[in-house]
Short mmCIF file of C-alpha atoms and ligand atoms in Angstrom, two decimals:
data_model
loop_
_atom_site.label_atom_id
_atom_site.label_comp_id
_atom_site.label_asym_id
_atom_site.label_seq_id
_atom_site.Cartn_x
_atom_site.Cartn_y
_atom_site.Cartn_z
CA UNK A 39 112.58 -82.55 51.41
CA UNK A 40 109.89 -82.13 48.94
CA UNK A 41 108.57 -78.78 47.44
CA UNK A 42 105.04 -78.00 46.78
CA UNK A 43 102.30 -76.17 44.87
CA UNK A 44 102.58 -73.84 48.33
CA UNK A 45 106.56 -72.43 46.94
CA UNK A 46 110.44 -73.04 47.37
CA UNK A 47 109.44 -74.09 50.87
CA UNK A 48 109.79 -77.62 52.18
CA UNK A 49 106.00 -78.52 51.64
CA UNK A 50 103.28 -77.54 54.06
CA UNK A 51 100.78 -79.19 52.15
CA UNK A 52 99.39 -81.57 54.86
CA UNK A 53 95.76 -81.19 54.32
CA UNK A 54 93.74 -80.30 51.06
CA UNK A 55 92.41 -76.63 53.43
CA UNK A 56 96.39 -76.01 53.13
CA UNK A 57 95.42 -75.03 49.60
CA UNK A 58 92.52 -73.30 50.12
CA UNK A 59 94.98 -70.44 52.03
CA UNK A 60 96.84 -70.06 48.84
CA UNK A 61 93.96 -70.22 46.40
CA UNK A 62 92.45 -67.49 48.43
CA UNK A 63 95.32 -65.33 48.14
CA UNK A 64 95.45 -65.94 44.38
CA UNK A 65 91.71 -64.99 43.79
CA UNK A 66 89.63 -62.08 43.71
CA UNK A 67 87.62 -61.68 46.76
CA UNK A 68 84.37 -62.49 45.02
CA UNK A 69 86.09 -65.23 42.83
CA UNK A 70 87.10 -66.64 46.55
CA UNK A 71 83.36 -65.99 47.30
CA UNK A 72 81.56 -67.73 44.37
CA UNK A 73 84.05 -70.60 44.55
CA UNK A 74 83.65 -71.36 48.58
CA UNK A 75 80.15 -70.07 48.97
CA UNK A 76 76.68 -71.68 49.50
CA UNK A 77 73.22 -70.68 49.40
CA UNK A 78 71.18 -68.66 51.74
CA UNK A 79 72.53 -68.83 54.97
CA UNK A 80 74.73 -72.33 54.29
CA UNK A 81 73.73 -74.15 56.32
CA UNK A 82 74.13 -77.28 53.90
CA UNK A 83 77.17 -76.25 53.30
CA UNK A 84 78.21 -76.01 56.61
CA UNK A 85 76.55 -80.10 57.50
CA UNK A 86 78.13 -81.30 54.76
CA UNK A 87 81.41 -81.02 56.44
CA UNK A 88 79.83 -81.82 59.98
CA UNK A 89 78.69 -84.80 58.66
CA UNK A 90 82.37 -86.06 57.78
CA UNK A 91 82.93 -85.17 61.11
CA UNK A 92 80.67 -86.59 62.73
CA UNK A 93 81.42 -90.79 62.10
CA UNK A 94 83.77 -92.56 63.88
CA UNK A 95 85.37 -96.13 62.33
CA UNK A 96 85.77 -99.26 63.57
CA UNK A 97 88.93 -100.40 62.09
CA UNK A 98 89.79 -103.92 62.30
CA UNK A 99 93.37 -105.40 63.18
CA UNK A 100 96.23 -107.88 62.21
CA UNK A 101 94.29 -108.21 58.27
CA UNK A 102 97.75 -107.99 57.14
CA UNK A 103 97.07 -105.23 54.66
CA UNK A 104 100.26 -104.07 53.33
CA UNK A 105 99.45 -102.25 49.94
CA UNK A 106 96.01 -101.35 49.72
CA UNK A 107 94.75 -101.68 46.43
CA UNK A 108 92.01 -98.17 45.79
CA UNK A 109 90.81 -99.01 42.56
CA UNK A 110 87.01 -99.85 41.88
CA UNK A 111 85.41 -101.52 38.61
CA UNK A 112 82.52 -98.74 37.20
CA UNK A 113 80.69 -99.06 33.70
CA UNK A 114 83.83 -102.02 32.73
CA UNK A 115 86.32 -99.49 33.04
CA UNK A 116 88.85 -100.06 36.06
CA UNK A 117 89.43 -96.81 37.79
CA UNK A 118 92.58 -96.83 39.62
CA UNK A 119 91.41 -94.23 42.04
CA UNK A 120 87.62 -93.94 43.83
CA UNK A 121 87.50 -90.37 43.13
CA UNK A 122 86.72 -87.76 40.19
CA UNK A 123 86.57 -84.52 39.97
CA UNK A 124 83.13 -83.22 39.66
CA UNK A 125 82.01 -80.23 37.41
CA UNK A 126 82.74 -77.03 38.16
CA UNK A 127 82.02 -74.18 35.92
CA UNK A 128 84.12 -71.85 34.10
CA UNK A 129 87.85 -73.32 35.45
CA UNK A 130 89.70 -70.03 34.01
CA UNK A 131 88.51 -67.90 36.44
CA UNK A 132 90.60 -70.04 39.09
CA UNK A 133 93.61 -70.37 36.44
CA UNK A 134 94.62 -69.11 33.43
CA UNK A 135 94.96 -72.54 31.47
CA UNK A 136 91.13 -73.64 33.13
CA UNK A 137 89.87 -76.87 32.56
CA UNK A 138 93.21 -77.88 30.36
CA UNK A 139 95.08 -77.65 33.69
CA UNK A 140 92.27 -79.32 35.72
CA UNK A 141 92.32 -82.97 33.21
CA UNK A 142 96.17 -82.91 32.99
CA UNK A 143 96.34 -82.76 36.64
CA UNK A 144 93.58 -85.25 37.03
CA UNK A 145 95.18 -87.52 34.60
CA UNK A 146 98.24 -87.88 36.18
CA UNK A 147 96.40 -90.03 38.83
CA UNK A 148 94.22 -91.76 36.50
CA UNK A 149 91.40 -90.17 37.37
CA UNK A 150 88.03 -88.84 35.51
CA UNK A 151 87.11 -85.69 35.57
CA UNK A 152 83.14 -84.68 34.95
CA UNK A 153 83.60 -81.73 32.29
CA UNK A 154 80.98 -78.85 32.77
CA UNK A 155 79.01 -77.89 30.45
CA UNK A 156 80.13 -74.42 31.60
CA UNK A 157 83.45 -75.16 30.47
CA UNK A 158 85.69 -72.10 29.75
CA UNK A 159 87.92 -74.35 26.64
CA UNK A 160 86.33 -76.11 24.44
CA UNK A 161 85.68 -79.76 24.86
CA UNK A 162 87.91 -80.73 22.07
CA UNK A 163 90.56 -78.91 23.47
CA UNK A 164 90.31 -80.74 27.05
CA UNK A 165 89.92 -84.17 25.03
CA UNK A 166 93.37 -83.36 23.74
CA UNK A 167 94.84 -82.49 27.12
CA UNK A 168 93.37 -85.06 29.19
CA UNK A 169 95.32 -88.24 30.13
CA UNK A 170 92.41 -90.22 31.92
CA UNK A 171 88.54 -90.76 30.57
CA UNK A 172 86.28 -87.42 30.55
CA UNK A 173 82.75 -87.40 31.11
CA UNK A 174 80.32 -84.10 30.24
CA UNK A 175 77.98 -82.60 32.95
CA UNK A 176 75.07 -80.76 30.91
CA UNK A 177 72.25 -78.86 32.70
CA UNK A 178 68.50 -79.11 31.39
CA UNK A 179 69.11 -75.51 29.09
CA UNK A 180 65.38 -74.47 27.28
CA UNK A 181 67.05 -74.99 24.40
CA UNK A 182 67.10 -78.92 23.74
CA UNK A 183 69.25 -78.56 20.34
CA UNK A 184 72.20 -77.03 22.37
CA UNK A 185 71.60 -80.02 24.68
CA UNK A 186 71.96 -82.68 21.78
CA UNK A 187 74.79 -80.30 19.69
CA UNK A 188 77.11 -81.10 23.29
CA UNK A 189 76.08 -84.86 23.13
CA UNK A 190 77.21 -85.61 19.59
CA UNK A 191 80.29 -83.21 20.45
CA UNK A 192 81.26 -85.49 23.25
CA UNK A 193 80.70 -88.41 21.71
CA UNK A 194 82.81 -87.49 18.62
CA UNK A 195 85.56 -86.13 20.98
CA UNK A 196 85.21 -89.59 22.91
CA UNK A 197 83.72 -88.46 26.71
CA UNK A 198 82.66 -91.80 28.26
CA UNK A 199 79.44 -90.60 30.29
CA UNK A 200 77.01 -87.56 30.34
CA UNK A 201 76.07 -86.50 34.04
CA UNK A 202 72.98 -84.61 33.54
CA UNK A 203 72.38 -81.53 36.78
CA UNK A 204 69.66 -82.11 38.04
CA UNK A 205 69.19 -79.94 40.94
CA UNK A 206 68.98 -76.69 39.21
CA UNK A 207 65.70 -75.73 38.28
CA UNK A 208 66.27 -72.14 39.56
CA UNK A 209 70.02 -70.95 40.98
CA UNK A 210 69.49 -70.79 44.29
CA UNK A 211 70.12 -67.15 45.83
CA UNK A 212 74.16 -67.34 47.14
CA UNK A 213 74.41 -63.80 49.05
CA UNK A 214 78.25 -63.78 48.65
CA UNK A 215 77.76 -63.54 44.71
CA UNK A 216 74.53 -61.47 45.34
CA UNK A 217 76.54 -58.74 47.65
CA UNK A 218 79.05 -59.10 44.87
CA UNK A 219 77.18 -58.64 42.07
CA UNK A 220 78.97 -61.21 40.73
CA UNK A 221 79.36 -61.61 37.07
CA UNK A 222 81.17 -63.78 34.97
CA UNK A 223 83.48 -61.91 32.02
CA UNK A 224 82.94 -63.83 29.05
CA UNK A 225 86.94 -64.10 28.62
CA UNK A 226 86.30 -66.69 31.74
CA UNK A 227 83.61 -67.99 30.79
CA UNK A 228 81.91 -70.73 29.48
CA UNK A 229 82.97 -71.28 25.17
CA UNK A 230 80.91 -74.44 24.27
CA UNK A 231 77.26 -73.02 24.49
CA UNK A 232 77.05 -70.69 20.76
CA UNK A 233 75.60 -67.88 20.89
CA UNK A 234 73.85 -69.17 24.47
CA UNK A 235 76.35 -68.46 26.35
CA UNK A 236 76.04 -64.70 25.87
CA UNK A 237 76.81 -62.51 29.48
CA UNK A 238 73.69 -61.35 31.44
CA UNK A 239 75.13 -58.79 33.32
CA UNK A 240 73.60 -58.13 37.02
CA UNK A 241 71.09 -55.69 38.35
CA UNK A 242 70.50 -54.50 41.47
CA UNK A 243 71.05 -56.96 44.21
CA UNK A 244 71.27 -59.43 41.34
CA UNK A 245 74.51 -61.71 40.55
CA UNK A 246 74.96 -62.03 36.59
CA UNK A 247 75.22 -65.87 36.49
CA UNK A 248 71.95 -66.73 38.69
CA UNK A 249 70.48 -64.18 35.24
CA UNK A 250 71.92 -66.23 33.24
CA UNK A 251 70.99 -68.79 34.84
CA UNK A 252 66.98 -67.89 35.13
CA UNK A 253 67.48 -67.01 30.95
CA UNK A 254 68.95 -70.10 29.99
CA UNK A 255 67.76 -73.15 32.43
CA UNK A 256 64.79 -75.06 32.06
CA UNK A 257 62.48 -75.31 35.40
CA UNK A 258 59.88 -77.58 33.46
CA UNK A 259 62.39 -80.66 32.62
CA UNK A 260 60.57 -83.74 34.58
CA UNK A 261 61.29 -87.30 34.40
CA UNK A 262 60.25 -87.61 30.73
CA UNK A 263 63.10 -85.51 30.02
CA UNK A 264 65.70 -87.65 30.97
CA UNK A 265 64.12 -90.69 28.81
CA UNK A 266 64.38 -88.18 26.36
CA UNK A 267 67.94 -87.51 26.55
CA UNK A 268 68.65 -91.25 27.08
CA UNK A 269 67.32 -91.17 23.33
CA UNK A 270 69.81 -89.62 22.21
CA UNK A 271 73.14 -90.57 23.05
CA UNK A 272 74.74 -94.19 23.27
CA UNK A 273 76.40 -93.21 26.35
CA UNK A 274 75.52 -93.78 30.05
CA UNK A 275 73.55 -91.17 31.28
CA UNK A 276 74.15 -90.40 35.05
CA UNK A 277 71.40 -88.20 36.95
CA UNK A 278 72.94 -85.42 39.59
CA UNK A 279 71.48 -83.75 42.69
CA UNK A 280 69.83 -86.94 44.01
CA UNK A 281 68.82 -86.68 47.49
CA UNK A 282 66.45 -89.25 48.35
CA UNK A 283 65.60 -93.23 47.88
CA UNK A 284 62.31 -92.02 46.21
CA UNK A 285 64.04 -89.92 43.82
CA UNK A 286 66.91 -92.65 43.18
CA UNK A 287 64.38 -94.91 42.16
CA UNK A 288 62.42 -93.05 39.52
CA UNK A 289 65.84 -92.26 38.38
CA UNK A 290 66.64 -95.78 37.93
CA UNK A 291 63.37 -96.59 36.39
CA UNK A 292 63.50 -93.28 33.85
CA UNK A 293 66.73 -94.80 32.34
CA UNK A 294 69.77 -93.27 34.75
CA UNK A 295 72.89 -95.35 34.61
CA UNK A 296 73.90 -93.96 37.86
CA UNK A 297 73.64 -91.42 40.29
CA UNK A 298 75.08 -88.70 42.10
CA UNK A 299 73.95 -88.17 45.52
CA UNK A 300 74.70 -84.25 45.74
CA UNK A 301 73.22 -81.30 47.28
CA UNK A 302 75.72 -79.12 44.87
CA UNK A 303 78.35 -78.36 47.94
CA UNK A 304 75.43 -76.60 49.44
CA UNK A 305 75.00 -74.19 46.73
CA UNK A 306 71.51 -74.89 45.84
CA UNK A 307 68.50 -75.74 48.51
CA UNK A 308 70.08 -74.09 51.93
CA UNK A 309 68.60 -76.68 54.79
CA UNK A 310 68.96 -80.16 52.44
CA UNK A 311 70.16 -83.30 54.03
CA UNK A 312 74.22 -83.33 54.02
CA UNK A 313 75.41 -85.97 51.18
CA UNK A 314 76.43 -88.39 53.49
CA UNK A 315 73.25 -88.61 55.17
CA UNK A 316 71.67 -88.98 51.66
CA UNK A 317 74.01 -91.50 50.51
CA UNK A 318 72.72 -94.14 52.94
CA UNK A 319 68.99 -94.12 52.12
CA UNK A 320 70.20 -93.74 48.50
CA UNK A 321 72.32 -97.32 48.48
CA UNK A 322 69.78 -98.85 50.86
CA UNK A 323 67.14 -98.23 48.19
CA UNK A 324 69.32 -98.89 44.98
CA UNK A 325 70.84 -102.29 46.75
CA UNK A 326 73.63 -101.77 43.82
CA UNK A 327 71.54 -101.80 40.73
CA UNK A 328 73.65 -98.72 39.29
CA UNK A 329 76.80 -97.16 40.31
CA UNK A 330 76.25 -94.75 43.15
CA UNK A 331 78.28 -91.78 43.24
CA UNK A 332 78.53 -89.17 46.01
CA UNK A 333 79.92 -85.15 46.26
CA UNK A 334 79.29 -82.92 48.84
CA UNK A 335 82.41 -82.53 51.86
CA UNK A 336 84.92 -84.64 50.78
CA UNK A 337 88.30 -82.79 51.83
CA UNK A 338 90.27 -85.77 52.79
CA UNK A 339 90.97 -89.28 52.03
CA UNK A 340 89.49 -90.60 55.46
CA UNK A 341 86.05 -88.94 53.87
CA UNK A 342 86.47 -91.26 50.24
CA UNK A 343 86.69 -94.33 52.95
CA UNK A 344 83.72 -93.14 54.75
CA UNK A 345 81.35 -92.72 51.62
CA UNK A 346 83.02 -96.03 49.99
CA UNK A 347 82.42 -98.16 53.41
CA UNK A 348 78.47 -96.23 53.39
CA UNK A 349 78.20 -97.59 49.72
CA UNK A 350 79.55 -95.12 47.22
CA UNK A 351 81.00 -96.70 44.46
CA UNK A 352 82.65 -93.35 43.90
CA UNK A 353 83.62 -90.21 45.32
CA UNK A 354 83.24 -87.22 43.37
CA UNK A 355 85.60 -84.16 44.77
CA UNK A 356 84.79 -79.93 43.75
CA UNK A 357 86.32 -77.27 45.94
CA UNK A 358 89.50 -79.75 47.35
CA UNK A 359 90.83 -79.82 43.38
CA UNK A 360 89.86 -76.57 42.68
CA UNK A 361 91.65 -74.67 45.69
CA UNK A 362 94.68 -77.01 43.98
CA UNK A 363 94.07 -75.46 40.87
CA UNK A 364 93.40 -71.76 41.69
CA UNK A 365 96.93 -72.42 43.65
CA UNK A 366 98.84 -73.81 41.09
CA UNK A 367 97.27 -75.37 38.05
CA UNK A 368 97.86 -78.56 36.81
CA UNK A 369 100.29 -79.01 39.62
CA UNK A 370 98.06 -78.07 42.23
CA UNK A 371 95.30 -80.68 40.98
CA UNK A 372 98.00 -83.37 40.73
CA UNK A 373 99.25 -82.19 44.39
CA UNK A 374 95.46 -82.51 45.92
CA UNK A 375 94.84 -85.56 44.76
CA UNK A 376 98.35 -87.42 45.44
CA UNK A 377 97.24 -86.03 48.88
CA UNK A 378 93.75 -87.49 49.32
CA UNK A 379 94.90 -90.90 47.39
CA UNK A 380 97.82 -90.74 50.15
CA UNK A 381 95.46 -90.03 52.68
CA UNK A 382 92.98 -92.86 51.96
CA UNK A 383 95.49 -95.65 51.06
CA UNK A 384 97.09 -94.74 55.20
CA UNK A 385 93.55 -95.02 56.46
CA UNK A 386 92.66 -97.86 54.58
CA UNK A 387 95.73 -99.85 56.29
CA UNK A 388 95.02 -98.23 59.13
CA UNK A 389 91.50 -100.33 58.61
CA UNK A 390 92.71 -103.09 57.57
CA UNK A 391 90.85 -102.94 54.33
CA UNK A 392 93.16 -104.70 51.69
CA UNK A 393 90.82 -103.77 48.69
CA UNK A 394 88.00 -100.89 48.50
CA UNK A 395 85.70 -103.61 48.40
CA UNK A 396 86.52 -104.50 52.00
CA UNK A 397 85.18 -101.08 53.30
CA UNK A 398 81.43 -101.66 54.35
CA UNK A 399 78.82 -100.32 56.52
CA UNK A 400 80.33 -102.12 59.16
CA UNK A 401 83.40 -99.81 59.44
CA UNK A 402 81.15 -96.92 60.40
CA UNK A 403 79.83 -96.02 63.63
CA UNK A 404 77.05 -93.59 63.69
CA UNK A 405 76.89 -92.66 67.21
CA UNK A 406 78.87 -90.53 69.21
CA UNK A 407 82.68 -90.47 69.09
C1 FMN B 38 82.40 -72.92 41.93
C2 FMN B 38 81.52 -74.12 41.70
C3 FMN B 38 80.94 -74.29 40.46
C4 FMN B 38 80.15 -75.41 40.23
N1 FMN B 38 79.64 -75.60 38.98
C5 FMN B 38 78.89 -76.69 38.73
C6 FMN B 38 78.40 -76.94 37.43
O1 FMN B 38 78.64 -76.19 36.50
N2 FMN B 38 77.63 -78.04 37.26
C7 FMN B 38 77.33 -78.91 38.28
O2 FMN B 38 76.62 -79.89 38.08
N3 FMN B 38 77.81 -78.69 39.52
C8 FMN B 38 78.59 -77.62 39.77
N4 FMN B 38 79.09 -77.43 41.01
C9 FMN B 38 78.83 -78.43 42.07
C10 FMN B 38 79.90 -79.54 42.07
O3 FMN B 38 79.79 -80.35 40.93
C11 FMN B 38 79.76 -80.45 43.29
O4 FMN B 38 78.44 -80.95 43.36
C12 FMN B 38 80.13 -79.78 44.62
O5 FMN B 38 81.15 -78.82 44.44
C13 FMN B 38 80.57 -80.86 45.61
O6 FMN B 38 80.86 -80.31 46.85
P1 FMN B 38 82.35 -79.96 47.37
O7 FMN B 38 82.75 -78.72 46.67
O8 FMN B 38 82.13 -79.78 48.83
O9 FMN B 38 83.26 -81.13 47.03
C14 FMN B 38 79.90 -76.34 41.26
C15 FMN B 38 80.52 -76.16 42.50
C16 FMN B 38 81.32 -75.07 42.73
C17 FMN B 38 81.98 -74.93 44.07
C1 COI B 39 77.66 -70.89 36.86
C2 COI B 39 76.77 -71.85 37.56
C3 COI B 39 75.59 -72.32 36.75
C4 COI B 39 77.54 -72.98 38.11
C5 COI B 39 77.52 -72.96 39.57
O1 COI B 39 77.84 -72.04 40.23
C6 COI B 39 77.01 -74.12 40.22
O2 COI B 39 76.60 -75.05 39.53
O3 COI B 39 77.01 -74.15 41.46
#
């Protein structure tokens, strides 16, 4: 019998939500809140998941597939594992250890993990911790010199990839954090930004990080912008928050190395297409030029399969890792992820898909169950 992040008792970690119940007895209620929440009335959130839920697959039989083989080839790096965790701010308020905890756990599967510019320990510090390749997440921030001060940190500190957010002109309004008034103490919070990354503490009906947020973020960044920042840095430069063909391909032809089709777990526009929905006119439209990744739902490993077979190269994965991590730390990221890999390499047998370049559009069925 095995143990688990969940205690002394034989595991009941079947499913990532399993984590989720002890995360949320770990947390703060409005922690809980800002971690799980969307925006406005979250609805996105909410068809994210549907969305999952909603395809069927048509496995095929007698392929002979005995050991599945999950890794996939991105920027000449082999990945052993389709999936990375994707940024989430400020990792210490979910554990004490933060995003140290979140790379070692990540790392013990091989896997990437997209630092956030939010990062509560320095990046220097996570380099030294992490046992797999890191990439930074920056938003557009008014202030361009902070931007290029993080892009010659990472590339000293040797982060493969900058994943630039996209989707954040404005913070959208998220009535948990709003009702909460929720406010980020700077012993959480994020360490890498100078004297930036000062609090803004709430007002009335206000949450201190969409203040911060409105001080510190740039609405006016446009296309230009990104050939900018592709001007600075010899590393790829991935855009985030992509939701439709149109927008994939001025990414593509402004410079990005690759996207991420995300609708930020439904924490920015309330009523956007789910990420699986967007994935499909995404990699219809890019036909493979870049690496297409994908965030936005993923709780188990039959949802990596389903955005692989719809044409993800990748899978990026927020809450599942994080509930791990507010549970557990570095254990409870290792733990979510030996679940999902577990999950997908059973379902990819179970599809007869010997490599993940056997899972393709037609494994999916669109239509109902
Ligand atoms: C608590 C929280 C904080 C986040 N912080 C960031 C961030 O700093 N930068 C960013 O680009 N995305 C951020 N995201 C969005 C994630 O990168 C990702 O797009 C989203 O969580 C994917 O959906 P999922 O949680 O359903 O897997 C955050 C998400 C959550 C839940
Ligand atoms: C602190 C925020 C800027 C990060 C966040 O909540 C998000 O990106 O969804």
């Amino acid at each position: 019998m095995t143990t688990s992040a969940l205690g002394q008792e034989p595991s009941v970690a079947l499913r990532t939500e399993d984590f989720a119940v002890l995360a949320q007895a770990r947390l703060e209620p409005a922690v809980w809140d800002f971690l799980s929440g969307g925006s406005g009335a979250e609805r996105t959130l909410a068809g994210n998941l549907r969305a999952f839920d909603a395809v069927r697959l048509r496995p095929r039989i007698l392929t002979g597939t005995a050991e599945p083989d999950t890794g996939v080839e991105l920027f000449a790096h082999r990945w052993p594992v389709p999936f990375a965790i994707a940024p989430v701010a400020c990792n210490r308020l979910l554990h004490p250890e933060g995003e140290v905890a979140t790379v070692r756990g990540a790392g013990a599967l091989g896997a990437v993990t997209i630092v956030p510019m939010l990062a509560s320990r320095t990046l220097e510090d996570i380099r030294a911790a992490a046992g797999a390749p890191l990439w930074l997440q920056l938003f557009w921030t008014r202030d361009r010199a902070l931007m290029t001060e993080l892009v010659e940190r990472a590339e000293s500190a040797g982060y493969g990839a900058l994943v630039i957010t996209s989707d954040m002109p404005v913070m959208a309004r998220r009535l948990r954090d709003l009702r909460n008034r929720f406010v980020i103490e700077p012993e959480f919070g994020p360490v890498n930004l100078g004297s930036a990354g000062v609090q803004v503490r709430g007002g009335e009906g206000e949450s201190g990080v969409r203040a911060h947020a409105a001080k510190t973020f740039d609405p006016t960044a446009t296309w230009r912008d990104l050939e900018w920042l592709r001007s600075t840095t010899r590393l790829p430069v991935i855009v985030k928050g992509v939701l439709t063909d149109r927008d994939a391909e001025l990414a593509v032809r402004h410079g990005a190395q690759g996207v991420v089709v995300s609708n930020h777990g439904g924490r920015q526009l309330d009523g956007a297409q789910s990420s699986l929905t967007a994935l499909r006119e995404v990699t219809r439209a890019l036909g493979g030029r870049v690496p297409v990744f994908v965030d936005g739902g993923v709780r188990r490993g039959v949802d990596v399969l389903v955005a692989l077979a719809a044409g993800a190269d990748a899978v990026l994965l927020g809450r599942a890792p994080m509930w791990g991590l507010a549970a557990a730390g570095e254990r409870g990221v290792r733990e979510v992820l030996a679940l999902i890999l577990e999950e997908l390499r059973e379902a990819m047998r179970l599809c007869g898909a010997a490599t993940t370049a056997d899972l393709g559009p037609d494994l999916l069925s669109w239509s109902a169950p």
